[in-house]
PDB file of C-alpha atoms in Angstrom:
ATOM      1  CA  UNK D 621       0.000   0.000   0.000  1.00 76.00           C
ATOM      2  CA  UNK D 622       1.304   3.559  -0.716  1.00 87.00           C
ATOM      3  CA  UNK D 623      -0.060   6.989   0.606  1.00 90.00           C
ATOM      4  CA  UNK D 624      -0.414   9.631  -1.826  1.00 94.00           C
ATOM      5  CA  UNK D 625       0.633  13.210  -1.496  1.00 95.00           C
ATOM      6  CA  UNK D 626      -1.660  15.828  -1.873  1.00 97.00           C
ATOM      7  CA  UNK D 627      -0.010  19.589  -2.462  1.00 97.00           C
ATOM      8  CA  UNK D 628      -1.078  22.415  -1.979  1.00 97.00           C
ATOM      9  CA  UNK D 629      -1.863  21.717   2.041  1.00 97.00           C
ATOM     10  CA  UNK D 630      -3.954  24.245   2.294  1.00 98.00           C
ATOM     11  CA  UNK D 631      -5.967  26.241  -0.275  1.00 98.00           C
ATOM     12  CA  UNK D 632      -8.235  28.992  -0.578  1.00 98.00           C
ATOM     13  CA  UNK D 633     -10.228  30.779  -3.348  1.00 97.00           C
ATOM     14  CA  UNK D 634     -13.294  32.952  -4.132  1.00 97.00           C
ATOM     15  CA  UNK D 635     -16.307  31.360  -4.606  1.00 98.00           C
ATOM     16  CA  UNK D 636     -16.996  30.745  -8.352  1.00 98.00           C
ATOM     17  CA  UNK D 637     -13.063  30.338  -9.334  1.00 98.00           C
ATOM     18  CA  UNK D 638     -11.719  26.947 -10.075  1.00 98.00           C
ATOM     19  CA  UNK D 639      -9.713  24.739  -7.538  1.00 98.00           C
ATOM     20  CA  UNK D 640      -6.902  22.593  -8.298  1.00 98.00           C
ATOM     21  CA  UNK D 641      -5.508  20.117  -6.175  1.00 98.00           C
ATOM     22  CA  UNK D 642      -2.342  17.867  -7.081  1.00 98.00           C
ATOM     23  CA  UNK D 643      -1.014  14.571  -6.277  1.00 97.00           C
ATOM     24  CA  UNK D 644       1.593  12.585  -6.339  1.00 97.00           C
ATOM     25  CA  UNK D 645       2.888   8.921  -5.443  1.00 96.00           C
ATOM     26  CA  UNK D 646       5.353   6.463  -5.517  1.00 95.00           C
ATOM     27  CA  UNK D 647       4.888   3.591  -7.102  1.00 88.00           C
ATOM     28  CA  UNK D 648       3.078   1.648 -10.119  1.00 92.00           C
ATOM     29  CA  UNK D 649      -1.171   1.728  -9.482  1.00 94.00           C
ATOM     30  CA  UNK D 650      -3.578  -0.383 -10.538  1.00 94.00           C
ATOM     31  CA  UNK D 651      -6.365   2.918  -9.843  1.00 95.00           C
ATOM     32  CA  UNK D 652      -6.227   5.923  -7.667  1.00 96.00           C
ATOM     33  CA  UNK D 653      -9.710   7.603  -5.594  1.00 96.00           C
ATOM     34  CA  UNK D 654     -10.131  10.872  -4.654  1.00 98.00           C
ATOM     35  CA  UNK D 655     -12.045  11.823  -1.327  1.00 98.00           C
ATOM     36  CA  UNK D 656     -13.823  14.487   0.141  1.00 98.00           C
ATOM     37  CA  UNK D 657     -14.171  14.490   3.750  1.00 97.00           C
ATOM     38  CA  UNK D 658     -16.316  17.895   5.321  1.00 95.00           C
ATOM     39  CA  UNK D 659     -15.153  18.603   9.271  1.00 91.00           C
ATOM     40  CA  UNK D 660     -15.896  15.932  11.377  1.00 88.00           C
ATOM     41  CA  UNK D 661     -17.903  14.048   8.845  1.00 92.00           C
ATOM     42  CA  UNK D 662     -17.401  11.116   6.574  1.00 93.00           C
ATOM     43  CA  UNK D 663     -15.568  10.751   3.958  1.00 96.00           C
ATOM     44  CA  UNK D 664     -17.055  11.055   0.574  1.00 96.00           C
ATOM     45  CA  UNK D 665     -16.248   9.247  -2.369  1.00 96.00           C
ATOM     46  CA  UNK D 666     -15.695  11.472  -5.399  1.00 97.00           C
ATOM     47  CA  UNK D 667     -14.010   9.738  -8.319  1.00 97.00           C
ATOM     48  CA  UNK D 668     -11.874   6.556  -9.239  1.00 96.00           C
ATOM     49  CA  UNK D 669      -9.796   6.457 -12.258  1.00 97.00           C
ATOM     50  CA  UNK D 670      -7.885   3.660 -13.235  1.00 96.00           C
ATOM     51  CA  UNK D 671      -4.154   3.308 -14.529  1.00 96.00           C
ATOM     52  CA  UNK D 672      -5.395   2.944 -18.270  1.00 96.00           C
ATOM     53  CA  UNK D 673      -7.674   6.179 -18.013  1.00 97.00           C
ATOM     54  CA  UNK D 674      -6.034   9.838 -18.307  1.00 97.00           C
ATOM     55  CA  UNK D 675      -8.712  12.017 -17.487  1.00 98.00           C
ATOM     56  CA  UNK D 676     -12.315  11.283 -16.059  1.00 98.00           C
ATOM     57  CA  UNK D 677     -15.367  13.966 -15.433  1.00 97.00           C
ATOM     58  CA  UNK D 678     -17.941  14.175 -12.806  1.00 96.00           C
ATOM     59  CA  UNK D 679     -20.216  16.712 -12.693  1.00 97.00           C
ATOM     60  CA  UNK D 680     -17.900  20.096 -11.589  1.00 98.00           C
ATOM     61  CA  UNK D 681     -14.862  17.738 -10.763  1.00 98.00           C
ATOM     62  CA  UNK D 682     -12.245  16.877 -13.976  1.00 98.00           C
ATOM     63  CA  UNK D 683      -9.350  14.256 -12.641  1.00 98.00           C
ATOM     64  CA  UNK D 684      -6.333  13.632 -14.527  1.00 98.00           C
ATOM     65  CA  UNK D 685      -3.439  10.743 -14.206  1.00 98.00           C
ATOM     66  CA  UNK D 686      -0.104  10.489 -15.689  1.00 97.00           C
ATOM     67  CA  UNK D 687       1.015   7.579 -14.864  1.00 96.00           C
ATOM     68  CA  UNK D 688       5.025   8.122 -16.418  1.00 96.00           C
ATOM     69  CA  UNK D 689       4.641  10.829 -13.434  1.00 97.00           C
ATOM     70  CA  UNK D 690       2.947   9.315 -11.029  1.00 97.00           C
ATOM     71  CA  UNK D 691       0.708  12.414 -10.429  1.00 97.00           C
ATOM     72  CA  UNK D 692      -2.996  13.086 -10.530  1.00 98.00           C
ATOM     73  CA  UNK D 693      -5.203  16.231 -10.003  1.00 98.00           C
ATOM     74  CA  UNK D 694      -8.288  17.469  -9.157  1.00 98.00           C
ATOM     75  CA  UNK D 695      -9.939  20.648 -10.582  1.00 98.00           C
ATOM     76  CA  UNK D 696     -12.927  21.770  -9.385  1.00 98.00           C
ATOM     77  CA  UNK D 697     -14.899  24.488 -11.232  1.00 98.00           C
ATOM     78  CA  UNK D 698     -17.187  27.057 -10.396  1.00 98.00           C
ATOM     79  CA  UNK D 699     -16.507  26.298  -6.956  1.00 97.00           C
ATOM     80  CA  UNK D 700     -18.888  27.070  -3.920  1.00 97.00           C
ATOM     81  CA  UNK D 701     -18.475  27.582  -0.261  1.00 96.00           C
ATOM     82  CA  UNK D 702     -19.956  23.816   0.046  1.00 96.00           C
ATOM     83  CA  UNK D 703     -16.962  22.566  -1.552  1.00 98.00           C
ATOM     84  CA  UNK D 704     -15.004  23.876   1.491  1.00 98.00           C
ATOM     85  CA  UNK D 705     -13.471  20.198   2.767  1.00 98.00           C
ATOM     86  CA  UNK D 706     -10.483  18.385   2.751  1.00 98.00           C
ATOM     87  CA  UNK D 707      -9.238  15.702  -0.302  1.00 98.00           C
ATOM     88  CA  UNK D 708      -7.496  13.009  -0.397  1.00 98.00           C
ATOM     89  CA  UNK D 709      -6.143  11.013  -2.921  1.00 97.00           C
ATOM     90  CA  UNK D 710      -5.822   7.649  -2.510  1.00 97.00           C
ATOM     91  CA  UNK D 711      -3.389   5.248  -4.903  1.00 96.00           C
ATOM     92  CA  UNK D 712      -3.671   1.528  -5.064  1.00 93.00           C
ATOM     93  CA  UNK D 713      -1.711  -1.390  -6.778  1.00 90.00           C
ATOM     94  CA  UNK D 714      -4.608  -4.050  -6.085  1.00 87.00           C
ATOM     95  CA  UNK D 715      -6.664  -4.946  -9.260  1.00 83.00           C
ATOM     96  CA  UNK D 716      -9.371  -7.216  -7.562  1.00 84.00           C
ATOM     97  CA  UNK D 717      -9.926  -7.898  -4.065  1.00 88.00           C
ATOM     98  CA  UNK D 718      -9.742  -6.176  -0.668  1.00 90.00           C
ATOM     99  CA  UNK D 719      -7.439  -2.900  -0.617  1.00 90.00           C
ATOM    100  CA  UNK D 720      -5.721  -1.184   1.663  1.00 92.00           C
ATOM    101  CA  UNK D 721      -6.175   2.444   1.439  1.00 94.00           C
ATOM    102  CA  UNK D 722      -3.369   4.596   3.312  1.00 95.00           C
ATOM    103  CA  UNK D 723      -4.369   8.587   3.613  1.00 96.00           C
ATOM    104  CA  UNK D 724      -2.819  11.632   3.857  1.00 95.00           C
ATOM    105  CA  UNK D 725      -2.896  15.137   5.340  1.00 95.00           C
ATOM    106  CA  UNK D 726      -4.985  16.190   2.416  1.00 97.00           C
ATOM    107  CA  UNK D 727      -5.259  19.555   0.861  1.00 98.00           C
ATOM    108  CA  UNK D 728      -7.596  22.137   3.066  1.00 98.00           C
ATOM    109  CA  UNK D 729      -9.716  23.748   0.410  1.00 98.00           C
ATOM    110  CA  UNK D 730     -11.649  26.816   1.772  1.00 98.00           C
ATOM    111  CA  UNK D 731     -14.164  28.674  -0.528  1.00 97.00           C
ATOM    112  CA  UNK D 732     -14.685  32.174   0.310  1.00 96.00           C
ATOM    113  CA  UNK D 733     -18.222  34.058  -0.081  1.00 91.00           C
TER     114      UNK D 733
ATOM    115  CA  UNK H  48     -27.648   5.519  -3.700  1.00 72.00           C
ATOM    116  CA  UNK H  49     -26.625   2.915  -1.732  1.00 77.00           C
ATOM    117  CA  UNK H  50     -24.858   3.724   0.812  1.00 93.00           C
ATOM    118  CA  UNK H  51     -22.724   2.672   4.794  1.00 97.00           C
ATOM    119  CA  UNK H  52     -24.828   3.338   8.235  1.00 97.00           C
ATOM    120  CA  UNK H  53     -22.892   3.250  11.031  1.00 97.00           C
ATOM    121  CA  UNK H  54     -24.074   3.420  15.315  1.00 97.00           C
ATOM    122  CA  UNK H  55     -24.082   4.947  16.991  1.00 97.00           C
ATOM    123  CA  UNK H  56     -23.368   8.436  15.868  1.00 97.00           C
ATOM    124  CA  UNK H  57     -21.779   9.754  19.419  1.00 97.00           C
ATOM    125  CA  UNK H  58     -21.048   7.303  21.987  1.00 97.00           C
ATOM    126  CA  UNK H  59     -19.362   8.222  25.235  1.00 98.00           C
ATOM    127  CA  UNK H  60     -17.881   5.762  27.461  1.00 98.00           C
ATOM    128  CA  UNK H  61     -15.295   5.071  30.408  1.00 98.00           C
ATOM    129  CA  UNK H  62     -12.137   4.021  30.236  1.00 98.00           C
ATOM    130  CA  UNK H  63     -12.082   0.291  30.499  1.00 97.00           C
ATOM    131  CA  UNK H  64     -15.686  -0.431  29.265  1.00 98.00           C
ATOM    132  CA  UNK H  65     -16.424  -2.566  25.969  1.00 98.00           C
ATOM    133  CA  UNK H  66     -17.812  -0.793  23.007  1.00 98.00           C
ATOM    134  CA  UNK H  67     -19.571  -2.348  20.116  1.00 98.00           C
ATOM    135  CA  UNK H  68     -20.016  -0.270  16.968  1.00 98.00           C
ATOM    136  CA  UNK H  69     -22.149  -1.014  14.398  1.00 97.00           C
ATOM    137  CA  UNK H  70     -22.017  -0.779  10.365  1.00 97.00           C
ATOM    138  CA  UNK H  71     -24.654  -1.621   7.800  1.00 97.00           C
ATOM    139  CA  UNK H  72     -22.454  -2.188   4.605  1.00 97.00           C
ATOM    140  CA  UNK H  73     -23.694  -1.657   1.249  1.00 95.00           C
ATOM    141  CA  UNK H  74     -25.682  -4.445   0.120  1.00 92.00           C
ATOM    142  CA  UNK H  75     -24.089  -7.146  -1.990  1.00 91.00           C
ATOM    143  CA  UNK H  76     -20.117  -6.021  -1.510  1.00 94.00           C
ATOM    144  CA  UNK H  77     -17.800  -8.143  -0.541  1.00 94.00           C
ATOM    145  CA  UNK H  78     -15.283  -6.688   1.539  1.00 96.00           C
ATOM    146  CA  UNK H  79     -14.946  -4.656   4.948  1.00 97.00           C
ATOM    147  CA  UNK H  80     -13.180  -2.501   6.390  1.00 98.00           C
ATOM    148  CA  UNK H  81     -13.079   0.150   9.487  1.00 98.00           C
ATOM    149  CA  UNK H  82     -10.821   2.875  10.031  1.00 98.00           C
ATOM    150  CA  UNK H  83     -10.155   5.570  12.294  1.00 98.00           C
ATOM    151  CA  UNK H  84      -9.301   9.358  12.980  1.00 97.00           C
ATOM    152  CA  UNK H  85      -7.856  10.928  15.576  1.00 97.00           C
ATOM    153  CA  UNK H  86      -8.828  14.342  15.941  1.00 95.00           C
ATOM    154  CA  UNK H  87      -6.462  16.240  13.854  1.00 92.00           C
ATOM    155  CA  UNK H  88      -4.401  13.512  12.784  1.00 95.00           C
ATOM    156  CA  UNK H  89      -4.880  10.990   9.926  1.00 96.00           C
ATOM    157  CA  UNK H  90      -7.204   8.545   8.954  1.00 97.00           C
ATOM    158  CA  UNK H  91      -5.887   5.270   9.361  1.00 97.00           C
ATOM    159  CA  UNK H  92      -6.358   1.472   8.553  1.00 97.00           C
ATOM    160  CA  UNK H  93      -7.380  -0.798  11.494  1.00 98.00           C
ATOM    161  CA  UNK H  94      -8.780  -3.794   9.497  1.00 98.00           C
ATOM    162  CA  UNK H  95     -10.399  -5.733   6.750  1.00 97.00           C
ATOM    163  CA  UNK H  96     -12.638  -7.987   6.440  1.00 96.00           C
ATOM    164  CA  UNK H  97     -13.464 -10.921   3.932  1.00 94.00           C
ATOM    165  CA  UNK H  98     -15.540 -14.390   3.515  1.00 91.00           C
ATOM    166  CA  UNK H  99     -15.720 -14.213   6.953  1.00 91.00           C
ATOM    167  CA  UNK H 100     -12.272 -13.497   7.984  1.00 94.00           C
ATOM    168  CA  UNK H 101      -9.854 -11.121   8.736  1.00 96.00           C
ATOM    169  CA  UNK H 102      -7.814 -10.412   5.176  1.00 95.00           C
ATOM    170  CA  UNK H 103      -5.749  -7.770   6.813  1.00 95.00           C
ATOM    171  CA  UNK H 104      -4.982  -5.806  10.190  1.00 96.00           C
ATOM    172  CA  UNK H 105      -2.771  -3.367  10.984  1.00 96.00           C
ATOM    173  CA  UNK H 106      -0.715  -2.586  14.124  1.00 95.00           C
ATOM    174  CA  UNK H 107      -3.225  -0.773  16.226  1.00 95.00           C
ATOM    175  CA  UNK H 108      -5.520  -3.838  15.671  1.00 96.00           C
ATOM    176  CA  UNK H 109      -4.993  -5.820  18.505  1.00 94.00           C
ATOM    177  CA  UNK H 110      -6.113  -8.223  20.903  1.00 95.00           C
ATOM    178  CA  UNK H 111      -8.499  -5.602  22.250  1.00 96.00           C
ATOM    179  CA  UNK H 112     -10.079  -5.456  18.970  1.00 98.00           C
ATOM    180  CA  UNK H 113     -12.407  -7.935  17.564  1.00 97.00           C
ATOM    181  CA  UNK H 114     -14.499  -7.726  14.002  1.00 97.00           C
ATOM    182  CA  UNK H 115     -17.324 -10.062  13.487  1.00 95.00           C
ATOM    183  CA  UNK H 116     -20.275 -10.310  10.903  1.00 93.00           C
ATOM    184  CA  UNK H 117     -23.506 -11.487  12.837  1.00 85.00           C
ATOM    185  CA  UNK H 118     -25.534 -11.943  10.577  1.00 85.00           C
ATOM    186  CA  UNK H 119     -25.126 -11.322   6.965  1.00 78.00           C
ATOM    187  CA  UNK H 120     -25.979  -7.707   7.401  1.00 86.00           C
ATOM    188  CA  UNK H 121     -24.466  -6.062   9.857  1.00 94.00           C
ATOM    189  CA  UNK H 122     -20.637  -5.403  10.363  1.00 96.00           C
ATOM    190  CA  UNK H 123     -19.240  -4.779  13.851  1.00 97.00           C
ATOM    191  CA  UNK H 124     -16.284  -3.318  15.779  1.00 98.00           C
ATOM    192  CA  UNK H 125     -15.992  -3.894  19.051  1.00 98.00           C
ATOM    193  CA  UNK H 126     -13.071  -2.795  21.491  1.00 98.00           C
ATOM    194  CA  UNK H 127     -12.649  -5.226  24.847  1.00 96.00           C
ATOM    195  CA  UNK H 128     -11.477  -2.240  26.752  1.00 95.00           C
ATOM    196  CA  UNK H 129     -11.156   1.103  25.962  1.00 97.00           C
ATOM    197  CA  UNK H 130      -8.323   3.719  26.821  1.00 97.00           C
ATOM    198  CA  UNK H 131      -8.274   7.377  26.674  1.00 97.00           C
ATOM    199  CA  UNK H 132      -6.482   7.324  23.587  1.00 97.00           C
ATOM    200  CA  UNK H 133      -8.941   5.020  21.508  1.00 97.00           C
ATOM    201  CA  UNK H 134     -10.872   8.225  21.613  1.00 98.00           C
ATOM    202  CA  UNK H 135     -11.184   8.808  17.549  1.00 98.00           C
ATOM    203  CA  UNK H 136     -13.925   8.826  14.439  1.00 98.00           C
ATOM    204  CA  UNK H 137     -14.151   4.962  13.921  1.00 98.00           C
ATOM    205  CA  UNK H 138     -15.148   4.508  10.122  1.00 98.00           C
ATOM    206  CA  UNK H 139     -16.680   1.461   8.377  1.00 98.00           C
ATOM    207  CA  UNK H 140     -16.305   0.841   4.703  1.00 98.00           C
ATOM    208  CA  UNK H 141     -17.531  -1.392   2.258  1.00 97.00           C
ATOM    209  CA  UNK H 142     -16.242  -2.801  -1.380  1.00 96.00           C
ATOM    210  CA  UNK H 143     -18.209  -4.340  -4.182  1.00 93.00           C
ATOM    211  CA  UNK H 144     -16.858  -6.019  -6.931  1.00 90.00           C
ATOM    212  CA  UNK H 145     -14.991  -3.034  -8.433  1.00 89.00           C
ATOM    213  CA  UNK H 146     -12.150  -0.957  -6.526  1.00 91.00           C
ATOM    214  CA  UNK H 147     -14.415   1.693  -5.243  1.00 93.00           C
ATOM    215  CA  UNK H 148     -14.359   1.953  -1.396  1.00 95.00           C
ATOM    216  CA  UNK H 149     -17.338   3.586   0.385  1.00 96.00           C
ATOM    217  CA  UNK H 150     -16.999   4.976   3.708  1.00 97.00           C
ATOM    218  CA  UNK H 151     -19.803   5.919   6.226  1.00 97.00           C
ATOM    219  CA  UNK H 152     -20.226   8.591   8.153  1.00 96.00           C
ATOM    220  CA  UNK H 153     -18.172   7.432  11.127  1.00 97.00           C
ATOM    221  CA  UNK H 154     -18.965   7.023  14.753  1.00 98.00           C
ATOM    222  CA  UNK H 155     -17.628   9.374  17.242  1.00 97.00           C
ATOM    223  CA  UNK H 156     -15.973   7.424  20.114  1.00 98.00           C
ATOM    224  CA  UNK H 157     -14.697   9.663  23.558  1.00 98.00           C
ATOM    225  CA  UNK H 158     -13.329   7.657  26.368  1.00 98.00           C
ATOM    226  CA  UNK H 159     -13.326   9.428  29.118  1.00 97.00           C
TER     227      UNK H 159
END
């Protein structure tokens, strides 16, 4: 299992102006998940993109993955003081069965009014 | 869409009780897991859960932890005796066929 490394730590925009959110990891991935996790709540799945994908859409969300530099990002558009949360990013070599997921710090977004 | 219950929501207790929590998976995956967060810190591993067995624990799993799957349904934690510093969000997570891991919305456990 490998963690992956979210930069920046902390980030904060205007409402309506797009968030980006980087990561990076170690070693060859089978798929890599990004989280959402609101203080003191859950943690929220947001998208999964696997090794053979380079970019994958959901809604306001766009993830990319290069695999030959073993980085992945998150953008966020039009972005609203609801999005205010941390995110992780999660990499994982497993292609079936049970995974081990290993987080974190996670970038602090916070969307100003 | 589907998605993990856990309970309680809050749960205070004292130092050396038992504590049981409790997770409704998804229905139909396949694989378990809880995790936990200390307050500021990050979340981590404790265990997984398949066919009725332990796949994989990690260090802070131990003998005062137990997993167990009743009854087809439900999934549950339970910790023999607590300490102060088992005080964390205790998350259970489930896993269908695919990779995609979903997480509840945790259980708050103080020791006190």
């Amino acid at each position: 299992s490998q963690q992956g490394e979210e930069d920046p730590q902390a980030l904060s925009i205007q409402e309506g102006e797009n968030a980006t959110m980087n990561c990076s990891y170690k070693t060859s991935i089978n798929n890599l998940q990004w989280y959402r996790q609101n203080s003191g709540r859950g943690l929220v799945h947001l998208i999964l993109i696997r090794s053979n994908e380079r970019e994958k859409h959901s809604g306001r969300l766009r993830v990319t993955l290069d695999t030959s530099k073993k980085s992945s990002s998150l953008l966020i558009t039009a972005s609203r003081a609801a999005d205010t949360a941390s995110y992780f990013c999660v990499p994982s070599s497993i292609i079936q069965g049970a995974q081990k997921l290993v987080f974190g710090q996670g970038t602090r977004l916070t969307i100003n009014p | 869409e589907p998605e993990v219950t856990q309970t309680p929501s809050h749960q205070v207790t004292q130092m050396g009780q038992e504590v049981i929590l409790r997770c409704v998976p998804i229905s139909n995956h396949l694989y378990f897991y809880w995790y936990r967060q200390i307050l500021g810190q990050k979340v981590e591993f404790l265990v997984s859960f398949y066919n009725n067995e332990i796949s994989e624990k990690s260090e802070i799993f131990d003998d005062q932890f137990s997993v167990e799957r009743p009854d087809g349904s439900n999934f549950t934690l339970k910790i023999r005796s607590t300490k102060l510093e088992d005080s964390a969000m205790y998350f259970c997570a489930s896993q269908g066929l695919g990779n995609t891991i979903y997480f509840g919305e945790g259980s708050w456990l103080t020791v006190v």
